Coordinates of C-alpha atoms and ligand atoms in Angstrom, one line a residue:
X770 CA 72.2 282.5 60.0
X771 CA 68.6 283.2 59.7
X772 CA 66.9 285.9 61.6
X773 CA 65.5 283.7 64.3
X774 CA 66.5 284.9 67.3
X775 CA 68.2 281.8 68.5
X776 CA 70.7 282.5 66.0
X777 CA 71.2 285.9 67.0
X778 CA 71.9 284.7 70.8
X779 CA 74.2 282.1 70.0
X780 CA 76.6 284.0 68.0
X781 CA 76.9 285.8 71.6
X782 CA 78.0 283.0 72.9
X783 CA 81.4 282.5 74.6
X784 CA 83.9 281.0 72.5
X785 CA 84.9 278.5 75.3
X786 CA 81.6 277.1 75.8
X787 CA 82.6 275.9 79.2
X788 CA 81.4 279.3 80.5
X789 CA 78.3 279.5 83.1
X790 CA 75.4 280.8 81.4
X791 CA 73.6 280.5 84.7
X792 CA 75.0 279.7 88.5
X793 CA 71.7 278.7 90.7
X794 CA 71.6 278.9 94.5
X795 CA 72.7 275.4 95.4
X796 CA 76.0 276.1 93.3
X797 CA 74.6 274.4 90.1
X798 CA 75.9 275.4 86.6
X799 CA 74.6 275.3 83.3
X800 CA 77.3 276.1 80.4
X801 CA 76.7 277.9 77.2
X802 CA 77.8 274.7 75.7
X803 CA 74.8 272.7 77.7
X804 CA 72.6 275.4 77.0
X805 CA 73.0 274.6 73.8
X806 CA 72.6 271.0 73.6
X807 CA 69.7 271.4 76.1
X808 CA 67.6 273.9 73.9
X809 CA 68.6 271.5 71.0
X810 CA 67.6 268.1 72.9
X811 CA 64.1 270.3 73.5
X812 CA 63.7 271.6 70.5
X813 CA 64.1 267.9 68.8
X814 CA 61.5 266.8 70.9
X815 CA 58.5 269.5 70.2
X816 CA 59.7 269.2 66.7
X817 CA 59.1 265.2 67.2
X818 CA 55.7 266.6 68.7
X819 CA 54.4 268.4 65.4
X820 CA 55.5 272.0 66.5
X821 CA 55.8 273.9 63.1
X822 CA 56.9 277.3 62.4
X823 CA 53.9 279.7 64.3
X824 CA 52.7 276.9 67.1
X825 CA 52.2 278.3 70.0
X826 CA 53.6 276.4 73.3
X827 CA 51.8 277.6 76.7
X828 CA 53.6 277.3 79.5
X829 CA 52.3 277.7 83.2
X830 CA 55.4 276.7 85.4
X831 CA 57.7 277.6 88.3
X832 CA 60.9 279.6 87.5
X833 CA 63.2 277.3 86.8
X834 CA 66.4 276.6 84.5
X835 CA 64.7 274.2 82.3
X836 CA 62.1 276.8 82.0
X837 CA 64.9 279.4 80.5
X838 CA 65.7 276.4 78.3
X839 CA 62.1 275.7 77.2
X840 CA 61.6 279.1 76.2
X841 CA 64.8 279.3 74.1
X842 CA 63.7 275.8 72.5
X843 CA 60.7 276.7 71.5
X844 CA 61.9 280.0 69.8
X845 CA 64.6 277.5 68.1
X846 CA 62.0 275.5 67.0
X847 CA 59.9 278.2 65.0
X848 CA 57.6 278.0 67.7
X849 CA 55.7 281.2 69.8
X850 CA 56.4 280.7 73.4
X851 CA 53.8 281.9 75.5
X852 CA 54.3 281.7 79.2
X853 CA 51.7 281.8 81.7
X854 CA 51.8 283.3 85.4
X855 CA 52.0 280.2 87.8
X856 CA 49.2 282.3 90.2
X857 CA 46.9 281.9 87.3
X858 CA 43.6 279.9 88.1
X859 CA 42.2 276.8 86.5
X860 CA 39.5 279.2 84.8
X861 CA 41.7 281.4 83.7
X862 CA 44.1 278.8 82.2
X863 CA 41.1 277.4 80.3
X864 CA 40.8 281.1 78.7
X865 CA 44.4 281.4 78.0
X866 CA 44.4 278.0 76.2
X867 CA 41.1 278.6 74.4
X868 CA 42.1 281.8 73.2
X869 CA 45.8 280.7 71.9
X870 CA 44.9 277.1 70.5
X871 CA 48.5 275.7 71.4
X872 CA 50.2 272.6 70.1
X873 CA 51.4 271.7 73.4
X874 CA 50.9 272.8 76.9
X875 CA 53.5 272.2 79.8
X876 CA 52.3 272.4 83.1
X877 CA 54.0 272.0 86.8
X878 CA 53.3 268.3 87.5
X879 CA 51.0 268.9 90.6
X880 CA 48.6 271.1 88.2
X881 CA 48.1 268.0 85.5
X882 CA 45.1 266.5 86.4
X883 CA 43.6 269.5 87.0
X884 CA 44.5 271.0 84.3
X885 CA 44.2 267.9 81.6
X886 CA 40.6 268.8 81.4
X887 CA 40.7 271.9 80.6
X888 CA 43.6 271.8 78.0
X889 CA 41.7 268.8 76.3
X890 CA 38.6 270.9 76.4
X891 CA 40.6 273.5 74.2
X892 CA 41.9 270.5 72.0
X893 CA 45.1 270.8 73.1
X894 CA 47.5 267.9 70.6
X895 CA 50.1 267.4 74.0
X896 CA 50.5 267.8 77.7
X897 CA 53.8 268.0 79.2
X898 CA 55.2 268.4 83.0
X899 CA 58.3 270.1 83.9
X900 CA 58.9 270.5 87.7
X901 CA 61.5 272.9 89.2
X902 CA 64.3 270.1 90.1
X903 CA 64.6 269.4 86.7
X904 CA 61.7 266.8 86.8
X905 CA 58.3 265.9 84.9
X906 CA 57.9 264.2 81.4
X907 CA 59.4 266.6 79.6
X908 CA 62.6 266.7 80.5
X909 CA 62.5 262.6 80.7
X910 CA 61.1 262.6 77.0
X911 CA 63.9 265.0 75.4
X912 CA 66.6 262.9 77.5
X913 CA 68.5 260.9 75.3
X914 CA 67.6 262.8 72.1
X915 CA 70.2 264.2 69.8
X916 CA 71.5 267.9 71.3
X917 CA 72.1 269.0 66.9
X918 CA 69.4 270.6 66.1
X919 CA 69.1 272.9 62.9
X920 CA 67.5 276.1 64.0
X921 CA 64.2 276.9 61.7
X922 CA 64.6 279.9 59.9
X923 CA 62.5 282.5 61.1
X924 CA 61.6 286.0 59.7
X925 CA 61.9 288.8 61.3
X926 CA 58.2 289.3 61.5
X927 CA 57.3 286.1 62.6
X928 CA 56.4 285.6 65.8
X929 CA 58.4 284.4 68.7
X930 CA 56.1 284.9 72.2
X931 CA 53.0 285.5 72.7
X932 CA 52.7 287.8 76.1
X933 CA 49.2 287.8 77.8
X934 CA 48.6 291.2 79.3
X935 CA 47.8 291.6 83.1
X936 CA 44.2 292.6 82.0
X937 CA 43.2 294.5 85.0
X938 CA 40.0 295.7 82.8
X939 CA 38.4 293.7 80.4
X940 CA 39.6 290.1 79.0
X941 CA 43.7 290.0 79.1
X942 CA 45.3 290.6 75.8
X943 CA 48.0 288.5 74.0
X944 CA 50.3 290.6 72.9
X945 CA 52.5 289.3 69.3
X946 CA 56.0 289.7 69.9
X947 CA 58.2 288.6 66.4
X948 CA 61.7 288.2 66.0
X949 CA 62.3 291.8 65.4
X950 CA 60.5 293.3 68.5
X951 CA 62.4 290.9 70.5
X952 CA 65.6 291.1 69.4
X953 CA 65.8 295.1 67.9
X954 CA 64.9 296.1 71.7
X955 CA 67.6 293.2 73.3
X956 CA 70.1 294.6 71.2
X957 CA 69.5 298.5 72.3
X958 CA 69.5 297.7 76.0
X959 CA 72.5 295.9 75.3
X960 CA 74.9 299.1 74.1
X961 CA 72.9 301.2 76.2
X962 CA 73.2 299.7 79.5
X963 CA 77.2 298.9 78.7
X964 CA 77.3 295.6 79.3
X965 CA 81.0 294.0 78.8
X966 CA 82.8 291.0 79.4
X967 CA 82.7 291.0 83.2
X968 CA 79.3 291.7 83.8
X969 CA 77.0 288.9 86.0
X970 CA 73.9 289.7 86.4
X971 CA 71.6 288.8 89.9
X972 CA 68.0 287.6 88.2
X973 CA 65.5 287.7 90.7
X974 CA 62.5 288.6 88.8
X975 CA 59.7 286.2 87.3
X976 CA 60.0 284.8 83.8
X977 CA 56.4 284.8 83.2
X978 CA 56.8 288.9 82.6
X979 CA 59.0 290.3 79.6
X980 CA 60.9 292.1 82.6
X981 CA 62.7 289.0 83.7
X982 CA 62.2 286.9 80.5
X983 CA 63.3 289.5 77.8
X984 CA 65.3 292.9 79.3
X985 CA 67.1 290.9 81.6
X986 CA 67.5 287.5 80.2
X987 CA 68.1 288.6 76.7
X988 CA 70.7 290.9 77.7
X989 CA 72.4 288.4 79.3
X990 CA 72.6 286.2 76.6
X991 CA 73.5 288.8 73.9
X992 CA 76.8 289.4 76.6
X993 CA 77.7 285.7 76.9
X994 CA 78.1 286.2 80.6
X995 CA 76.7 284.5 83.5
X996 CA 73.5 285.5 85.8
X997 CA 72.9 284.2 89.1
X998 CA 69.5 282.6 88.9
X999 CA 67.3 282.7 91.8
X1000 CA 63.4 281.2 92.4
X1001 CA 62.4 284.5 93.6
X1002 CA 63.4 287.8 95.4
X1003 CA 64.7 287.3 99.0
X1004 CA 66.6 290.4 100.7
X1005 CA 69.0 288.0 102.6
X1006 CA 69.7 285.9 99.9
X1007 CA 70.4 288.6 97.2
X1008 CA 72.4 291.0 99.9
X1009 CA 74.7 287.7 100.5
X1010 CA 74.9 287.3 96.6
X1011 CA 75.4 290.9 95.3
X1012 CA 79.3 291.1 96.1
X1013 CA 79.2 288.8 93.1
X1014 CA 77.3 290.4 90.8
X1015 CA 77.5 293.6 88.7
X1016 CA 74.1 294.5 87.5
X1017 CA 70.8 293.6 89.1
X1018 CA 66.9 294.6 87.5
X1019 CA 64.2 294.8 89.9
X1020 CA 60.5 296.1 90.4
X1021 CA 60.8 298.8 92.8
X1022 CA 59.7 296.5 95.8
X1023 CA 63.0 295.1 95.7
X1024 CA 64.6 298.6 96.1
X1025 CA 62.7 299.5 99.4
X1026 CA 62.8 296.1 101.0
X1027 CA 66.5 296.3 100.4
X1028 CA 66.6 299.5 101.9
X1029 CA 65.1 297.9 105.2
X1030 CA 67.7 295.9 105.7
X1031 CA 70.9 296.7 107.5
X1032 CA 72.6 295.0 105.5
X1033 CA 72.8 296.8 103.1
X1034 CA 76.1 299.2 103.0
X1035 CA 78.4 300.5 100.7
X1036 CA 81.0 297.6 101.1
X1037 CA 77.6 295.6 100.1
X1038 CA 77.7 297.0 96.8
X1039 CA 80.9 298.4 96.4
X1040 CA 81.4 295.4 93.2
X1041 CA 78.1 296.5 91.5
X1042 CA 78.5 298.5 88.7
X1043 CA 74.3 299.0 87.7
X1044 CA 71.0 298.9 89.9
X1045 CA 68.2 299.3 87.1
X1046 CA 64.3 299.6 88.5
X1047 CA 61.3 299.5 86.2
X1048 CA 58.0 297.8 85.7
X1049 CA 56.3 300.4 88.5
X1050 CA 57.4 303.8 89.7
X1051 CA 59.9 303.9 91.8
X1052 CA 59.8 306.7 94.3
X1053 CA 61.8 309.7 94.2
X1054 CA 62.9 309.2 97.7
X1055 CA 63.5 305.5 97.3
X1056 CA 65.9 306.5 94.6
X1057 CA 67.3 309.6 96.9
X1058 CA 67.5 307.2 100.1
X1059 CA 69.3 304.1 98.1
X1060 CA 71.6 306.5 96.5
X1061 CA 72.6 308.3 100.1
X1062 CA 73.1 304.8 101.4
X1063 CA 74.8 302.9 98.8
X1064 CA 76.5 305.5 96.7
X1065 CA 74.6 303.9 93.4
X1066 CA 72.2 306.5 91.2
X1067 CA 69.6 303.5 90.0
X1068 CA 68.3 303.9 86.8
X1069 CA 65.2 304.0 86.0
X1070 CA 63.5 302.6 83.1
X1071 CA 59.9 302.4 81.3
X1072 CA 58.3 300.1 78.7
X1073 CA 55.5 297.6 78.9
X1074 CA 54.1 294.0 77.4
X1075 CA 53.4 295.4 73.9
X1076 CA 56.7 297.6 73.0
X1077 CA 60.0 295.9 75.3
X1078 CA 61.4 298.9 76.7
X1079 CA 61.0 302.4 75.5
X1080 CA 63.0 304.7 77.7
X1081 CA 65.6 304.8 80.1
X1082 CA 67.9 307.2 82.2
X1083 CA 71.3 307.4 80.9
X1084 CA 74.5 305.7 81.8
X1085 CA 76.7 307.9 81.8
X1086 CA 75.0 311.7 82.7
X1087 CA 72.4 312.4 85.3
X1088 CA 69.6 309.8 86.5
X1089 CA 66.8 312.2 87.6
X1090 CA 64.8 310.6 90.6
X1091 CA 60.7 310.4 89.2
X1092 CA 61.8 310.2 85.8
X1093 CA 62.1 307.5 83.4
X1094 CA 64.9 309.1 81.3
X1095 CA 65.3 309.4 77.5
X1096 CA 63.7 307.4 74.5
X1097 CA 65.7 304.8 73.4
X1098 CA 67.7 304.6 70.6
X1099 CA 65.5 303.5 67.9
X1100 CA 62.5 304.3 69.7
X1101 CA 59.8 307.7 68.9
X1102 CA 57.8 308.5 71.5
X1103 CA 55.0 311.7 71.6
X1104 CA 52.7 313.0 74.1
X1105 CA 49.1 313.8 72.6
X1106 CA 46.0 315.2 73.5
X1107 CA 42.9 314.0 73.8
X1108 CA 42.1 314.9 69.8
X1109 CA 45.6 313.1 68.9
X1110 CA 47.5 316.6 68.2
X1111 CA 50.7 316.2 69.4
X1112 CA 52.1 318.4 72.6
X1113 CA 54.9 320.7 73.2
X1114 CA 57.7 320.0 76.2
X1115 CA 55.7 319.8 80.0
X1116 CA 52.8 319.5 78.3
X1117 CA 50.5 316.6 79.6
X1118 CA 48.8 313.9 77.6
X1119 CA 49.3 310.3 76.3
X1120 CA 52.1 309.2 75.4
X1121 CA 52.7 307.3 72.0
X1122 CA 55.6 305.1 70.7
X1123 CA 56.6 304.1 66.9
X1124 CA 59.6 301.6 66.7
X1125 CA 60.8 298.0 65.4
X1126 CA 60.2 296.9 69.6
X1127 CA 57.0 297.4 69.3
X1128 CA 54.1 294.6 68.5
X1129 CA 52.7 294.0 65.7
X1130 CA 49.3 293.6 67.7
X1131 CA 47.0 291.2 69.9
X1132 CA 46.1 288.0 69.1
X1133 CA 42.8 287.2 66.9
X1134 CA 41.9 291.1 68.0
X1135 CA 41.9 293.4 65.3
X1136 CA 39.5 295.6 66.6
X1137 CA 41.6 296.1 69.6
X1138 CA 44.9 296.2 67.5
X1139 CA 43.1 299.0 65.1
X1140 CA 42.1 300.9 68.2
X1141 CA 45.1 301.1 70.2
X1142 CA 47.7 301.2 66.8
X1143 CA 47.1 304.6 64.7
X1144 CA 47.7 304.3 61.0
X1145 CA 51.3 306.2 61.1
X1146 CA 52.1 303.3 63.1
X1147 CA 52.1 305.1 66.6
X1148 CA 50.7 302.9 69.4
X1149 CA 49.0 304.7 72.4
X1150 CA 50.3 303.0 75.3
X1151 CA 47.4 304.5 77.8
X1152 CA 50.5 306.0 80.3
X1153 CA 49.8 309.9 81.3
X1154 CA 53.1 311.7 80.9
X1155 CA 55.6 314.6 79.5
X1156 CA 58.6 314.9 78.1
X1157 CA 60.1 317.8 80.0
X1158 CA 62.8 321.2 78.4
X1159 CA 65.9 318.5 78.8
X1160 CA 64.2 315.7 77.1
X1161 CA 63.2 313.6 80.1
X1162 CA 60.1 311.5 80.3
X1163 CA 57.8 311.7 83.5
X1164 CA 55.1 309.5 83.9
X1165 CA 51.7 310.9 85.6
X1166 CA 49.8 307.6 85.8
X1167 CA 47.8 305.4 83.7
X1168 CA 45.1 307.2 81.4
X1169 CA 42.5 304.7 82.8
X1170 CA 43.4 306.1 86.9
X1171 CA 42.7 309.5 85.9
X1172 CA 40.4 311.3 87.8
X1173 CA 37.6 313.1 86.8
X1174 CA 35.7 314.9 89.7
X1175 CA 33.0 317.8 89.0
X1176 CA 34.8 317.7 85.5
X1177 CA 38.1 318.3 86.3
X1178 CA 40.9 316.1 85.7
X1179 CA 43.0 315.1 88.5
X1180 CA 46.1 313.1 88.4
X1181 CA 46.7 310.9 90.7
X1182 CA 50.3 310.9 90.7
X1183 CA 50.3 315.1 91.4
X1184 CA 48.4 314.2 94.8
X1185 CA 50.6 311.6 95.5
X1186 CA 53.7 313.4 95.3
X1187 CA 51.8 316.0 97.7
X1188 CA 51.0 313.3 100.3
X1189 CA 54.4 311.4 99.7
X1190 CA 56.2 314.8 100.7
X1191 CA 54.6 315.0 104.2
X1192 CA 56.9 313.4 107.3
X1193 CA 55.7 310.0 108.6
X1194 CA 54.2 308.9 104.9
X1195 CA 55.9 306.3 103.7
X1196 CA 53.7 306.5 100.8
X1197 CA 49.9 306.8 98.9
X1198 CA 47.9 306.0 96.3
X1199 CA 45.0 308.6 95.1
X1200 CA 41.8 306.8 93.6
X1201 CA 38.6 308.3 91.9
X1202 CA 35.7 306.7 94.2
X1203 CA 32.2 307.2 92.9
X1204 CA 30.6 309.9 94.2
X1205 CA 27.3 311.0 93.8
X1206 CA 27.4 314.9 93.3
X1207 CA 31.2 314.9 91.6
X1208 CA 31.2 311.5 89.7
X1209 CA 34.5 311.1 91.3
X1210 CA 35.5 311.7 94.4
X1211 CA 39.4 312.1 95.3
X1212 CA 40.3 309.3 97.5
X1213 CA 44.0 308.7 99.1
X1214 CA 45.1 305.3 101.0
X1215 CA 48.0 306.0 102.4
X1216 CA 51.0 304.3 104.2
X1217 CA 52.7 306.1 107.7
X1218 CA 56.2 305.3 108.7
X1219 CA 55.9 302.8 111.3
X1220 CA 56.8 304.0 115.0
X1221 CA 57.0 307.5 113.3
X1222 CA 54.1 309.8 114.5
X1223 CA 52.2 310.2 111.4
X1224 CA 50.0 312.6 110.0
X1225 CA 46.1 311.8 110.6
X1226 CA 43.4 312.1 107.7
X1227 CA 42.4 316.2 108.9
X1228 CA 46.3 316.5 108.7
X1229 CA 46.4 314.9 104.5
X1230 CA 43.9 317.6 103.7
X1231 CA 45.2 320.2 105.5
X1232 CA 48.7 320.0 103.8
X1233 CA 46.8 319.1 100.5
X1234 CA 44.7 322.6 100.9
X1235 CA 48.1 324.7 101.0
X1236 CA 49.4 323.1 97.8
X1237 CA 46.7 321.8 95.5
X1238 CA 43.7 323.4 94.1
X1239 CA 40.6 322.4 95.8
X1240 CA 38.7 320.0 93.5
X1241 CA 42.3 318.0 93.9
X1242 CA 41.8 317.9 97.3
X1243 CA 40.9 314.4 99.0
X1244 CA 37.6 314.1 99.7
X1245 CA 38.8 311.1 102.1
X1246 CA 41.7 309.6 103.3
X1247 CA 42.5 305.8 104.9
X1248 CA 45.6 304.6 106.4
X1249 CA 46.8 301.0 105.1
X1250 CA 49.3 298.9 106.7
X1251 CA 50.3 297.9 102.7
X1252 CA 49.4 299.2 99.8
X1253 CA 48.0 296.2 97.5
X1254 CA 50.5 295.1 94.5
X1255 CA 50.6 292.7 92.1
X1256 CA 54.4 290.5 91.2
X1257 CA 55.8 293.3 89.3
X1258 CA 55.2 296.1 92.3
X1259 CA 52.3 297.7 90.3
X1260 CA 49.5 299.1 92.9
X1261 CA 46.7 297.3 92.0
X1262 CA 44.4 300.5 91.9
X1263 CA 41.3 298.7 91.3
X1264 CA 41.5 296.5 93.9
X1265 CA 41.4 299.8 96.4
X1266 CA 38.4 301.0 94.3
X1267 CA 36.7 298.1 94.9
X1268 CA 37.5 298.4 98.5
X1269 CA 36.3 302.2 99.1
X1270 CA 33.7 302.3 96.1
X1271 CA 30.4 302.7 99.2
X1272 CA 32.4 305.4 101.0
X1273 CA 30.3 308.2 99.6
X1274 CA 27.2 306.5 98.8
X1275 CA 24.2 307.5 100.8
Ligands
AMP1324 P1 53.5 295.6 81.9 O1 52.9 295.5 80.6 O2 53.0 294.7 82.9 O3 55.0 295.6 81.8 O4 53.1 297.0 82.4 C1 53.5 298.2 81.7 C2 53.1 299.4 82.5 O5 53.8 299.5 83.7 C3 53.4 300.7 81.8 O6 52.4 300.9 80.8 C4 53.4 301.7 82.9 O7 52.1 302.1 83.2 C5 54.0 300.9 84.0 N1 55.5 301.1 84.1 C6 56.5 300.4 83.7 N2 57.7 300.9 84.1 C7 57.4 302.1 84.7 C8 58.2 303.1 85.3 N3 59.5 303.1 85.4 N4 57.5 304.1 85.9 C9 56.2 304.2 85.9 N5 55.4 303.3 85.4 C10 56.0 302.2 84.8

């Protein structure tokens, strides 16, 4: 057994390979045994295409089984698999393929003349199709190939994905995931999270993102259990599912539209043993609400593109609402000041992680790499927090939404948590606006309870003014029906700077 990951994953596998790997929604099953032989008919057939250990195969397609299979394929094959979010545009695709020179590039089989140009343009050898009913010309071409295929031994430093960051400033970043990164952090979750022999997991997330592809996919593979597969999150569909399942990850956009659903009750989840959040905050009350209605504590977790997961509330002990629990087992994590000098407990700064999750660093940027990786090895992941007396990590915000008005600092999230706390908010999200006399100016957007009578903008500032020193006072406030947010849940912050950035001018 080498250390390619593939090899890792299949010695997880059930003995009686008869055993679903996945269940889909019309009631189709895919086997750990045809998992097998599929990833191996696949893996023959970019082999057959020229993919050697290092070659990177793009893929920009629907969620699909046969995408679960590509990826696995192409790790089988030596390859770096490097998937691509289906929302991407033609121009960004040409970037993306430009950038990462791959041997072959699969594409949904509506996008392929469009998207023909652009890959030849980048000199792309091979263009495949794989639609989402198990159509296009790659599954035809791997059809009747042989399902043995000999792994290629990997290292544990060579690469296995390539993950493009969401890039909301500057050019997105390809972030190196090897062997190691991928499977040190798979393993971790594993023991940590408990997983065991009856666990089925509900996968509703997109596989474009190492939330659904890695923390929740590898973990399921690692157990040799089944997941219920579905396209996409729907709040009918998952409630009527959930009495079969026993863990389910979600962005916290899953949480609250489950909570406005009546159907969700105790009896609803009485056969769920875990209910994990991550990839955006999830709100204290959200986790206080869910937990009154359902009985289940969820547990949060943080990581990002570059490191897997780095932290996570326990299992067993308490899961503190607003916080994203301990380190993980194998992971370091600091906070640090703005000189690099490391801070005591509730202190604030930015925090850094060291461990084999994370990346080695970003594709053809060194400069970026050096920047962004110190030379003990610590990589500052640009996330405001603390690590609080019990050894609990909070996170403030990003370092990039800090605020900085008349020369203070202002985080957003402390303003937030002000605003959030007032009856009829729903929630808010504070922004730095330019301003002429303060650089910044402290801006909230902010959601009201529907129906509820909510507070107006005189009433923000006035419950801000009792609790907040002044300069962390909004300068504005605007009422949204919905706050803007990208597939993972994040708040797309710049999108509502870009939307208020004339408010003070003139
Ligand atoms: P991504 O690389 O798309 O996974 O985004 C990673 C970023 O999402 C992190 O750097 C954090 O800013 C944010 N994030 C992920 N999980 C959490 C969490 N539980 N609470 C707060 N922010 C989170």
């Amino acid at each position: 057994m080498s250390d390619n990951i593939y090899d890792l994953f299949r010695s997880r596998f059930p003995e009686d390979r008869t055993r679903p790997f996945i269940e889909t929604e019309d009631g189709g099953i895919l086997s750990y045994g045809e998992l097998d032989a599929a990833v191996g008919r696949t893996a023959r057939l970019l082999a057959d295409l020229g993919v050697v250990k290092g070659d990177r195969v793009a893929v920009q397609v629907e969620k699909s089984v046969e995408n679960i299979v590509l990826y696995l394929a192409v790790v089988r094959a030596g390859g770096v698999y490097l998937p691509l979010n289906p929302a991407y545009t033609k121009a960004e695709v040409a970037y993306f393929l430009t950038d990462a020179e791959p041997r072959v590039f699969v594409c949904r089989p509506e996008t392929e003349a469009a998207l023909r140009e652009v890959a030849d343009a980048a000199k792309v050898a091979h263009v495949l199709t794989l639609g989402t009913r198990g159509d296009g010309s790659l599954p035809e071409q791997a059809r009747g190939l042989n399902p043995d295929f000999a792994t290629v031994p990997c290292g544990l430093d060579d690469l296995a994905a390539i993950l493009y960051t969401s890039g909301t400033t500057g050019r997105s970043k390809g972030a190196m995931m090897s062997h190691r990164n991928l499977g040190s952090n798979a393993q971790v979750l594993h023991a940590y999270w408990g997983w065991g022999p009856d666990d089925v997991l509900l996968h509703a997330l997109p596989i474009f993102h190492t939330h659904g592809l890695f923390v929740a996919t590898n973990c399921v593979l690692l157990n040799g259990t089944p997941m219920i597969f579905l396209p996409k999150f729907d709040a009918d569909q998952v409630l009527s599912l959930l009495p079969r399942a026993t863990v389910m990850m979600g962005v916290p956009t899953f949480y609250t539209r489950l909570l406005g659903h009546p159907g969700l009750t105790r009896e609803a989840v009485a056969h769920m043993r875990l209910f994990i959040s991550g990839s955006a905050p999830l709100l204290a009350d959200t986790h206080k609400e869910f937990s009154a209605r359902t009985g289940h504590a969820i547990l949060e977790r943080y990581g990002m593109t570059e490191t897997g997961m780095l932290t996570s509330n326990p299992l067993d002990g308490e899961r503190i609402p607003g916080t994203v629990g301990f380190p993980l087992p194998d992971v370091e994590l600091r906070v640090c000041d703005d000189q690099g000098a490391v801070l005591g407990p509730d202190e604030i700064g930015v925090i850094e992680v060291k461990g084999p999750n994370v990346f080695s660093g970003y594709w053809r940027m060194p400069e970026k790499t050096a920047q962004e990786i110190k030379p003990d090895g610590f990589f500052i992941t640009g996330d405001v927090g603390k690590v609080d007396a019990r050894g609990y990590v909070h996170i403030v915000g990003r370092a990039k939404d800090l605020i900085i008005s008349g020369g203070f600092n202002v985080y957003p999230k402390e303003v937030e948590t002000v605003i959030d706390g007032i009856d009829g908010v729903v929630e808010s999200a504070v922004v730095g606006v330019p301003h002429p006399d303060f650089g910044e100016a402290v801006t909230a957007v902010v959601l009201r309870k529907p129906g509820v009578a909510g507070p107006d903008e005189a009433q923000v500032v006035a419950v801000c003014k009792e609790q907040l020193a002044n300069f962390k006072v909004p300068k504005r406030v605007f009422f949204l029906d919905e706050l803007p947010r990208n597939t993972m849940g994040k708040v797309q912050k710049n999108l509502l700077r870009d939307r208020y950035a004339e408010t003070f001018k003139g």
